[in-house]
PDB file of C-alpha atoms in Angstrom:
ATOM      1  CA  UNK A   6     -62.527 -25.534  43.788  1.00  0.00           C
ATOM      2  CA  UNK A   7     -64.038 -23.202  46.395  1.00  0.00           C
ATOM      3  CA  UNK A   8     -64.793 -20.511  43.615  1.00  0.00           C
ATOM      4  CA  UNK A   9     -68.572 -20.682  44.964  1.00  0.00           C
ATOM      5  CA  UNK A  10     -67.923 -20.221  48.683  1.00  0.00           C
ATOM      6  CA  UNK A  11     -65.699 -17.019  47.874  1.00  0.00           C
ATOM      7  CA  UNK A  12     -68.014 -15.486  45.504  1.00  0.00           C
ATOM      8  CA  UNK A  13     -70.554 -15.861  48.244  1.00  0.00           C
ATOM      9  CA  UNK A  14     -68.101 -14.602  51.052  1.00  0.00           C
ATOM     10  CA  UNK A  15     -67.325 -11.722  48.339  1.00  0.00           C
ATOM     11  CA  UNK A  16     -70.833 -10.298  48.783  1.00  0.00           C
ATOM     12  CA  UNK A  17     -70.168  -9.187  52.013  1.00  0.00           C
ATOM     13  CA  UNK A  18     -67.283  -8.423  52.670  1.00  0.00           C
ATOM     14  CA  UNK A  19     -63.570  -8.326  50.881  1.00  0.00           C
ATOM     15  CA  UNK A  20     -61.330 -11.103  51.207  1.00  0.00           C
ATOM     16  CA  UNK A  21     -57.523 -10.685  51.010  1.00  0.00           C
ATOM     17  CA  UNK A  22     -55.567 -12.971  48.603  1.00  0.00           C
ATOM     18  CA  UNK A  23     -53.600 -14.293  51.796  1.00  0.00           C
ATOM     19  CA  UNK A  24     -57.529 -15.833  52.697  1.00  0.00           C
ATOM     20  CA  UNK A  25     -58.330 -16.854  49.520  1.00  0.00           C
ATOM     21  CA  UNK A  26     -55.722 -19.341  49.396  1.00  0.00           C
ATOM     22  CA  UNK A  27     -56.212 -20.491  53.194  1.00  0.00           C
ATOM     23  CA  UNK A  28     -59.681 -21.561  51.734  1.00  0.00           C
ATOM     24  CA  UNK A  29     -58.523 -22.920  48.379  1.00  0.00           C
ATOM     25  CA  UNK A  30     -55.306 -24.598  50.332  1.00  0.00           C
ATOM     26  CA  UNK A  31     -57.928 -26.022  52.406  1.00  0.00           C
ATOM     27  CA  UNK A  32     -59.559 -28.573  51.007  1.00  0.00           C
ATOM     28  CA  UNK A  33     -57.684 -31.807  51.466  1.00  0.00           C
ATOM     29  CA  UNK A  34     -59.772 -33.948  48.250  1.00  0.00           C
ATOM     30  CA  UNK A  35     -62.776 -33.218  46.499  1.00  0.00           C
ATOM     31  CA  UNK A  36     -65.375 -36.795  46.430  1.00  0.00           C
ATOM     32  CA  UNK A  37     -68.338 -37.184  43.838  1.00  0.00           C
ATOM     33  CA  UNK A  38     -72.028 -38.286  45.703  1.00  0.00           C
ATOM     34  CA  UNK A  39     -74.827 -39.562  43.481  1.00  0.00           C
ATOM     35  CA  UNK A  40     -78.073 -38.713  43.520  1.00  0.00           C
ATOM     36  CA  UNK A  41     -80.309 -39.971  46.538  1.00  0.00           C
ATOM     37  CA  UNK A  42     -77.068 -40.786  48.640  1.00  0.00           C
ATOM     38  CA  UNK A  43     -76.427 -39.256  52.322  1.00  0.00           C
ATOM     39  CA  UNK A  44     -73.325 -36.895  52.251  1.00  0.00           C
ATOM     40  CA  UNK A  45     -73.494 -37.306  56.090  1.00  0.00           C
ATOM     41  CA  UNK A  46     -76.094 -39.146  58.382  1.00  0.00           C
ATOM     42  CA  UNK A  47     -77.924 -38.106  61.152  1.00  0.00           C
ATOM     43  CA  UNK A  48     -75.404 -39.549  64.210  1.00  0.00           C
ATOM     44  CA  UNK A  49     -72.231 -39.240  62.564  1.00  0.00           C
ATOM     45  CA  UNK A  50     -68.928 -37.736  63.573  1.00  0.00           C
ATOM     46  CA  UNK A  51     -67.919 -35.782  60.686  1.00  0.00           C
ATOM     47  CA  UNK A  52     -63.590 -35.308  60.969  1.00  0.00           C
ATOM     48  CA  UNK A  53     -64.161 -32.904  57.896  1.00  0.00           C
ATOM     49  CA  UNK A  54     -66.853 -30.453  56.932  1.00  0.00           C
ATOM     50  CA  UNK A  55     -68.233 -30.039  53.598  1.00  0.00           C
ATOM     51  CA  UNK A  56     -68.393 -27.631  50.869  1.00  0.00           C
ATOM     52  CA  UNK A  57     -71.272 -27.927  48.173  1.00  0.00           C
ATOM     53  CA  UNK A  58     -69.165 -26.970  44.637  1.00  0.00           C
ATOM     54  CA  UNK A  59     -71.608 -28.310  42.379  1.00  0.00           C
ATOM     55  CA  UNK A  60     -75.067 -29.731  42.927  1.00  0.00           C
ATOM     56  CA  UNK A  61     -78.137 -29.960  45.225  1.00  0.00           C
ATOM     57  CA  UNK A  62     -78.556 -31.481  49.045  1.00  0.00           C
ATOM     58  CA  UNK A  63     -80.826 -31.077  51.657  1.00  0.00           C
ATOM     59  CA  UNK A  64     -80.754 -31.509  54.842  1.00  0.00           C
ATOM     60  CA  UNK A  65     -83.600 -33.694  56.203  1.00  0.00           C
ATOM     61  CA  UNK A  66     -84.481 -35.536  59.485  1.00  0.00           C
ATOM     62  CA  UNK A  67     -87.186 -38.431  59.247  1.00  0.00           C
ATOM     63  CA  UNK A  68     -90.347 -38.999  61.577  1.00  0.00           C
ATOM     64  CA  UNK A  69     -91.343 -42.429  63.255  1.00  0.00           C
ATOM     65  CA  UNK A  70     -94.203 -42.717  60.486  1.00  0.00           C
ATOM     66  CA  UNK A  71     -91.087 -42.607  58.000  1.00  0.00           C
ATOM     67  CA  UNK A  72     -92.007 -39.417  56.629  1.00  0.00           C
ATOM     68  CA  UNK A  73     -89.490 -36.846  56.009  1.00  0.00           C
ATOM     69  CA  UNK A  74     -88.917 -32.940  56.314  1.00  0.00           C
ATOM     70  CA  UNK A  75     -86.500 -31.087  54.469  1.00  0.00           C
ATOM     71  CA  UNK A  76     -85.288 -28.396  56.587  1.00  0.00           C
ATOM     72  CA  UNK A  77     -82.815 -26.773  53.831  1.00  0.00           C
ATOM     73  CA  UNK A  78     -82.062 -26.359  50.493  1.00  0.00           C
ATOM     74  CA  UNK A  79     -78.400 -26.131  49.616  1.00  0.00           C
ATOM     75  CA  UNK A  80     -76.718 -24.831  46.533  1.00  0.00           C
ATOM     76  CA  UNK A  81     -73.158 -24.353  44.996  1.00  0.00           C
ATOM     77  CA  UNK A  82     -70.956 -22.069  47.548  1.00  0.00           C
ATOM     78  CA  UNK A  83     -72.753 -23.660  50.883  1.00  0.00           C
ATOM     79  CA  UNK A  84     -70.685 -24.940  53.679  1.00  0.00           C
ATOM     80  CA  UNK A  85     -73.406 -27.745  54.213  1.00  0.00           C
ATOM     81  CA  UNK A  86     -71.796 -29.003  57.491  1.00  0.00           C
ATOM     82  CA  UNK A  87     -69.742 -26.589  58.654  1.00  0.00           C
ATOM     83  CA  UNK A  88     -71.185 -26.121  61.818  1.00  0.00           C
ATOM     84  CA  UNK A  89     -70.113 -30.074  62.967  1.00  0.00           C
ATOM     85  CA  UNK A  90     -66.968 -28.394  63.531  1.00  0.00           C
ATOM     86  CA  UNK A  91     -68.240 -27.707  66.911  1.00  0.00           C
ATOM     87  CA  UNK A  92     -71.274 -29.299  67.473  1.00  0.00           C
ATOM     88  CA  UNK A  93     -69.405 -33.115  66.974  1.00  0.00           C
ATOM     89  CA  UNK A  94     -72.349 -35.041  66.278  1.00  0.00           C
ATOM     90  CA  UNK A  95     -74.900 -34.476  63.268  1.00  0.00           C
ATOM     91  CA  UNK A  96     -78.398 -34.518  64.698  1.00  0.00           C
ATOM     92  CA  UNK A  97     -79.928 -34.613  60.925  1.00  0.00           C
ATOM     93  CA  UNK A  98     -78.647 -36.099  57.433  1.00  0.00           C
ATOM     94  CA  UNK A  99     -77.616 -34.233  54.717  1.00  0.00           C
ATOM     95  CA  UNK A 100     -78.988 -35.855  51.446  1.00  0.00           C
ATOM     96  CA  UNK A 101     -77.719 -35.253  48.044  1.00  0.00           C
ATOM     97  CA  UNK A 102     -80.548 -34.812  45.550  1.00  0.00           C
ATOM     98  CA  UNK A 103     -78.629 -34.309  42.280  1.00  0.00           C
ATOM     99  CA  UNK A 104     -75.186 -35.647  41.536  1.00  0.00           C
ATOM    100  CA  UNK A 105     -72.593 -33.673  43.889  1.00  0.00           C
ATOM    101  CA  UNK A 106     -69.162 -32.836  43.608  1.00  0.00           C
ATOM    102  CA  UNK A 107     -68.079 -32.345  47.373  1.00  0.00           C
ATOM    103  CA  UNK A 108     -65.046 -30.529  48.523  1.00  0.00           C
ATOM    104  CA  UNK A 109     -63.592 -31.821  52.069  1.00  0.00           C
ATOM    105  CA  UNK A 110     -61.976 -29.505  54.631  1.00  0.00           C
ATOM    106  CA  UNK A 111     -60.221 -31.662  57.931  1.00  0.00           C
ATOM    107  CA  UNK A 112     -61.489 -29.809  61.048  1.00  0.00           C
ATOM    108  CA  UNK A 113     -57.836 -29.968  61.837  1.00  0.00           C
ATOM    109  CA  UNK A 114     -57.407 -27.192  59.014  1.00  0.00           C
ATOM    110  CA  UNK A 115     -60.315 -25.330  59.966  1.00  0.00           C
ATOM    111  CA  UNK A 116     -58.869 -25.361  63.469  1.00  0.00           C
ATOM    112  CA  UNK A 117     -55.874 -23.814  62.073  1.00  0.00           C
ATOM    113  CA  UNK A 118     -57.606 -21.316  60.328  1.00  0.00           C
ATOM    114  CA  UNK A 119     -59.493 -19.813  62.904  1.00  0.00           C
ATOM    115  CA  UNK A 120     -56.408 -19.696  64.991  1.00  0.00           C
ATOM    116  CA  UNK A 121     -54.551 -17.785  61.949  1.00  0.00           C
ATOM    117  CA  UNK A 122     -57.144 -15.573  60.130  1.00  0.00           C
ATOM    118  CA  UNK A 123     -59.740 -13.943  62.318  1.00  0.00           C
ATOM    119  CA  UNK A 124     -61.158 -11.826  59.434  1.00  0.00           C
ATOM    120  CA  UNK A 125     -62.346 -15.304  57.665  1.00  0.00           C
ATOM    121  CA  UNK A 126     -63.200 -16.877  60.187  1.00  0.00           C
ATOM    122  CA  UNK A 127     -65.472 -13.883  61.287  1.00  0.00           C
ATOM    123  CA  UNK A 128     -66.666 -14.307  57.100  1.00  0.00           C
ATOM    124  CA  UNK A 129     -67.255 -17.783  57.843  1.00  0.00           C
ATOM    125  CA  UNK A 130     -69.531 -17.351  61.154  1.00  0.00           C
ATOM    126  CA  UNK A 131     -71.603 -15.053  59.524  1.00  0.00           C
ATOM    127  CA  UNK A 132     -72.302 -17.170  56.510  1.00  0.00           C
ATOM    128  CA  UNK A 133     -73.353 -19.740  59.570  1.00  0.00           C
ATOM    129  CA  UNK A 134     -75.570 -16.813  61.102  1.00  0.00           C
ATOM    130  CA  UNK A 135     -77.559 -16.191  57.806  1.00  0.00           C
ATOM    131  CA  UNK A 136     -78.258 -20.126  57.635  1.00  0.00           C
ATOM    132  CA  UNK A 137     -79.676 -19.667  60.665  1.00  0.00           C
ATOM    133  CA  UNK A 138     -82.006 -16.366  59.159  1.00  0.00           C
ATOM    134  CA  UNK A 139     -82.618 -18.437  56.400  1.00  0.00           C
ATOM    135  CA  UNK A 140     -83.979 -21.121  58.596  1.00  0.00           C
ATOM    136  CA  UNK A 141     -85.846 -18.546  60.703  1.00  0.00           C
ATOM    137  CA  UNK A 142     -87.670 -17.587  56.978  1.00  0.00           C
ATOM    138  CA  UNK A 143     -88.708 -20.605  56.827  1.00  0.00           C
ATOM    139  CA  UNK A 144     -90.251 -21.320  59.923  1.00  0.00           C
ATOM    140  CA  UNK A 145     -92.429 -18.211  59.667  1.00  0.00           C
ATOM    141  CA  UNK A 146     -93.434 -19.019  56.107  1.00  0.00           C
ATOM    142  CA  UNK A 147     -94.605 -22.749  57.029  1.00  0.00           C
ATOM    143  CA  UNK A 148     -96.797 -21.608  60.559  1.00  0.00           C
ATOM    144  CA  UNK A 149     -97.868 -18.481  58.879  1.00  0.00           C
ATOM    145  CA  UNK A 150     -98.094 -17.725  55.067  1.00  0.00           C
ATOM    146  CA  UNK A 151    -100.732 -19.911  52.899  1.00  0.00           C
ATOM    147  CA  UNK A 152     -99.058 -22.902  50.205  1.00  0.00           C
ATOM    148  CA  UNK A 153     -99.091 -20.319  47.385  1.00  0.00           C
ATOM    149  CA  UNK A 154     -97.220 -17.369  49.570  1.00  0.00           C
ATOM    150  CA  UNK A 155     -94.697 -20.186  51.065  1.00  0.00           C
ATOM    151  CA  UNK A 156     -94.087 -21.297  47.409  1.00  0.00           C
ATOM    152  CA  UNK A 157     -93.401 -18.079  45.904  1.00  0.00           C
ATOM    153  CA  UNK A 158     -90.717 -16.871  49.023  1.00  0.00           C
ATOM    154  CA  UNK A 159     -88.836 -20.274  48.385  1.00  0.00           C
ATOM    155  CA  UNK A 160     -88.414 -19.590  44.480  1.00  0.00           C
ATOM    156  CA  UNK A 161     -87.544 -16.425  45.216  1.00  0.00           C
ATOM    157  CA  UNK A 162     -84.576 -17.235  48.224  1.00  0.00           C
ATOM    158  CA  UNK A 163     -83.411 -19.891  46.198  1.00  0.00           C
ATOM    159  CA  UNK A 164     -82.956 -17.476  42.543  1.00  0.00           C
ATOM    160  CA  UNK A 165     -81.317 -15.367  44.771  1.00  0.00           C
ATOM    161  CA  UNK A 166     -79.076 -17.833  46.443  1.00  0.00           C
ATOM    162  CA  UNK A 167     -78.269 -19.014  42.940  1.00  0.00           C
ATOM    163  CA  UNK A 168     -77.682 -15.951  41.298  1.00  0.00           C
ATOM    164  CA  UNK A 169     -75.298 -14.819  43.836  1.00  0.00           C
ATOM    165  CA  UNK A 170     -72.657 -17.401  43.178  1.00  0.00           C
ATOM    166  CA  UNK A 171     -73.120 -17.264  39.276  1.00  0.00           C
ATOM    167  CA  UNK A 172     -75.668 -19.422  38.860  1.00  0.00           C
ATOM    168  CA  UNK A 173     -78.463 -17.619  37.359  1.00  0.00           C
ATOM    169  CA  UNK A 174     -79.214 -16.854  33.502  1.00  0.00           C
ATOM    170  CA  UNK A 175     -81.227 -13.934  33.643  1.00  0.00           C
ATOM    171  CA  UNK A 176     -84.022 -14.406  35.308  1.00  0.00           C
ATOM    172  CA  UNK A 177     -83.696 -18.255  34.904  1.00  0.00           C
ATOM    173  CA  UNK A 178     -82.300 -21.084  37.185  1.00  0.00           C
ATOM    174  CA  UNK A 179     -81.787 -25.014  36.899  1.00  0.00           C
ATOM    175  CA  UNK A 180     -83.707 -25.935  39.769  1.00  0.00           C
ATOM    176  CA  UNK A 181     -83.576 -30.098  39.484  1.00  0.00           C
ATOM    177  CA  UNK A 182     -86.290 -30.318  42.570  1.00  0.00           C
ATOM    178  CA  UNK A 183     -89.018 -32.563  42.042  1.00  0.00           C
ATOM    179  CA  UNK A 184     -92.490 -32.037  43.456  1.00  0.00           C
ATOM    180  CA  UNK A 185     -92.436 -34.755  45.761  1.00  0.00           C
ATOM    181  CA  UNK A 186     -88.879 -33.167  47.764  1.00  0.00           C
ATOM    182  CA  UNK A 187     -90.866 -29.545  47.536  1.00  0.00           C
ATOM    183  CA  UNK A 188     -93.342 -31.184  48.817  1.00  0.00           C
ATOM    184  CA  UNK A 189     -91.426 -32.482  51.876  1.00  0.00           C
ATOM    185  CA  UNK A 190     -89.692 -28.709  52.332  1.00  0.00           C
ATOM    186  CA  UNK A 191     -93.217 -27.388  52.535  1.00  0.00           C
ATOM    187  CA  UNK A 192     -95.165 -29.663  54.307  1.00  0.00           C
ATOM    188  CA  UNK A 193     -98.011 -30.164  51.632  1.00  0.00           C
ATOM    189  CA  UNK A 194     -98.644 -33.144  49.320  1.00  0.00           C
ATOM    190  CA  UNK A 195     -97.449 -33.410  45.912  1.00  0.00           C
ATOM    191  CA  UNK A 196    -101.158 -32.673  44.449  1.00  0.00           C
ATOM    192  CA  UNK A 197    -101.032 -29.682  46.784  1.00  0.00           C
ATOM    193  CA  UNK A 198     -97.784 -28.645  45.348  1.00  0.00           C
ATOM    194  CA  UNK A 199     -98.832 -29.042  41.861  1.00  0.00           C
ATOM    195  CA  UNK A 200    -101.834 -27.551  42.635  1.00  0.00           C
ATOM    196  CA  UNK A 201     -99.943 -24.142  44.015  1.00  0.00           C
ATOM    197  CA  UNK A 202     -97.468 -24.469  41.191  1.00  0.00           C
ATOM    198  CA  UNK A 203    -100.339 -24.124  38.680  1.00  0.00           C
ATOM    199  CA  UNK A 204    -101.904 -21.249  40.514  1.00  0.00           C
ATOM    200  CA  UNK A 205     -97.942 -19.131  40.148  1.00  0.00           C
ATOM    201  CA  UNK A 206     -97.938 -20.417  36.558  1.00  0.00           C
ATOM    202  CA  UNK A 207    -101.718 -19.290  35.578  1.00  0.00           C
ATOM    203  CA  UNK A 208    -100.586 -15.896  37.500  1.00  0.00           C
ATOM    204  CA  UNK A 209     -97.594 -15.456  35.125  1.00  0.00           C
ATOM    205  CA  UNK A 210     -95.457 -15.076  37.835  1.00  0.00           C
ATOM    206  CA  UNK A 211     -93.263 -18.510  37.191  1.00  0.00           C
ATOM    207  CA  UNK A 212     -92.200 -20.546  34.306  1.00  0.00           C
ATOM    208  CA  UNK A 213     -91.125 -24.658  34.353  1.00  0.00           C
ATOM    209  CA  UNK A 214     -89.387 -26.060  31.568  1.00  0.00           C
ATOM    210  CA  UNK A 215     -87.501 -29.313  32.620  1.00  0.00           C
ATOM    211  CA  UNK A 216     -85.968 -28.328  35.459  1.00  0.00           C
ATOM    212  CA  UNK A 217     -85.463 -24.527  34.054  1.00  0.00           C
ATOM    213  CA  UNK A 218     -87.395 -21.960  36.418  1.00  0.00           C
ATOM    214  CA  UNK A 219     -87.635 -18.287  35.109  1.00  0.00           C
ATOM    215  CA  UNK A 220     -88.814 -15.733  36.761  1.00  0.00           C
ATOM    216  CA  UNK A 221     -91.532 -13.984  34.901  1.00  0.00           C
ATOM    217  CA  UNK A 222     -92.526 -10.951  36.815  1.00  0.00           C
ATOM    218  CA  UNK A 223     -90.223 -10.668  40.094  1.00  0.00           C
ATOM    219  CA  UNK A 224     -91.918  -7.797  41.965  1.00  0.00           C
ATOM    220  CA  UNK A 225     -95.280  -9.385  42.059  1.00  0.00           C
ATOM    221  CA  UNK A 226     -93.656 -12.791  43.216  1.00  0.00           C
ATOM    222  CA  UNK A 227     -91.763 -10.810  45.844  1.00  0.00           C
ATOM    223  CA  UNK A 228     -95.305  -9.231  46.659  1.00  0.00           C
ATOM    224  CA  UNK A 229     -97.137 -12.507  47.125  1.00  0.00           C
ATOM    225  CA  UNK A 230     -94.610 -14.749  48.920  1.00  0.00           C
ATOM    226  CA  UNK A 231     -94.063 -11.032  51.372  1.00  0.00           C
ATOM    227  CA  UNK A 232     -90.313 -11.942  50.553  1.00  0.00           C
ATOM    228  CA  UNK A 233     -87.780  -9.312  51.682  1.00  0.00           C
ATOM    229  CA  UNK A 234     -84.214 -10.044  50.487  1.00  0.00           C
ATOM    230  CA  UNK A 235     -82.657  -8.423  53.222  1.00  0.00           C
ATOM    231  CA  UNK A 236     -81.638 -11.600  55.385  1.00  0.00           C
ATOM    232  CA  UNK A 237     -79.777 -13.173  52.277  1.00  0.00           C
ATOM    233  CA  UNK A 238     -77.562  -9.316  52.062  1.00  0.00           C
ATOM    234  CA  UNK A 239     -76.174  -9.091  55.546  1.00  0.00           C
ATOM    235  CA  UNK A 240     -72.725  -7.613  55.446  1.00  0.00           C
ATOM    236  CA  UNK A 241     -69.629  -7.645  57.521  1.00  0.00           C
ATOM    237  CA  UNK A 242     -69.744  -4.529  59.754  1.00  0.00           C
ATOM    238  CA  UNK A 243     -66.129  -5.599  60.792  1.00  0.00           C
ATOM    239  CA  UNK A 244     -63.777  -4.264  58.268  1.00  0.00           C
TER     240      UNK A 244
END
């Protein structure tokens, strides 16, 4: 079940067997959410954490003109709530935007863990800490890169994200996001988002089929969304 967390966890550091199965033995039942349906609302008081296995959700908060932002983007292997072990009470919603499969881990047992297994739980705080760098991306690319440059550093986190935990095909990814939800991660309108989706496609840089993305030439998309990889590869320097 938590395949995707420890092939994440895996690309920064080695995990015994003896944490392996504290993280498989961890999961106390595994729930399906549809499509459009909050895995968590802003307010609650999560008793469990989850663990994306398959899927997309997004954390969001909404305005008092309705409107919503989408403040991440998260893929197979992310511990979506994991930080409501501490913090108590969720001060956002996590929305599912494809059908998810959802693996559920008591606090209790993540108590239990970090009581019995520093390493992982060391593994598991630095997966929280390059959220956070992820986050900080993102806040530089929306107050300082143009629509076109903000577009082309998403597509290229999230192929990387993707590829990481097996989820890639080459240089192509399912990415079931519609224009509308980029449109409320980026802060632009959907005709501005098709509009900046055109411009990557007349480039050559991108390629949409369905929901397939490839990747057509990756160092000029790196180049124009000034994307540097090196917040997504941060290691364990505690071995």
């Amino acid at each position: 079940m938590t395949n995707p967390l420890i092939l994440k966890l895996e690309q920064r550091d080695q995990l015994s067997d003896a944490e392996k199965r504290a993280l498989e033995n961890a999961v106390s039942r595994v729930r399906i959410v549809e499509a459009d349906e909050d895995i968590v609302r802003e307010g609650d008081r999560p008793s469990e954490s989850s663990l994306l296995l398959d899927g997309f959700a997004v954390r969001y908060k909404i305005v008092s003109n309705g409107r919503r932002q989408i403040s991440a983007i998260h893929v197979p292997g992310d511990f979506i709530d994991l930080h409501s072990f501490l913090l108590k009470t969720m001060d956002h919603g996590v929305l599912a935007l494809t059908t998810c499969r959802i693996a559920l881990v008591p606090h209790t047992t993540l108590e239990k863990i970090t009581d019995e297994f520093p390493h992982l739980t060391r593994m598991l705080w630095l997966n929280t800490l390059i959220d956070g760098a992820i986050h900080r991306e993102w806040l530089t690319a929306m107050g300082r890169l143009s629509a076109t440059a903000h577009m082309a550093h998403l597509i290229c986190e999230l192929y990387l994200r993707l590829k990481m935990v097996g989820r890639a095909e080459g240089d192509t990814v399912q990415l079931p996001i519609t224009q509308a939800e980029l449109g409320d991660t980026l802060g632009l309108s959907t005709v501005h988002v098709n509009r900046v989706l055109q411009e990557l496609r007349k480039e050559g840089l991108i390629r949409f089929q369905g929901e397939a993305l490839t990747i057509l030439d990756w160092e000029r998309l790196k180049k124009v969304g000034e994307f540097t990889s090196t917040y997504l590869s941060l290691q364990n320097e505690d071995r």
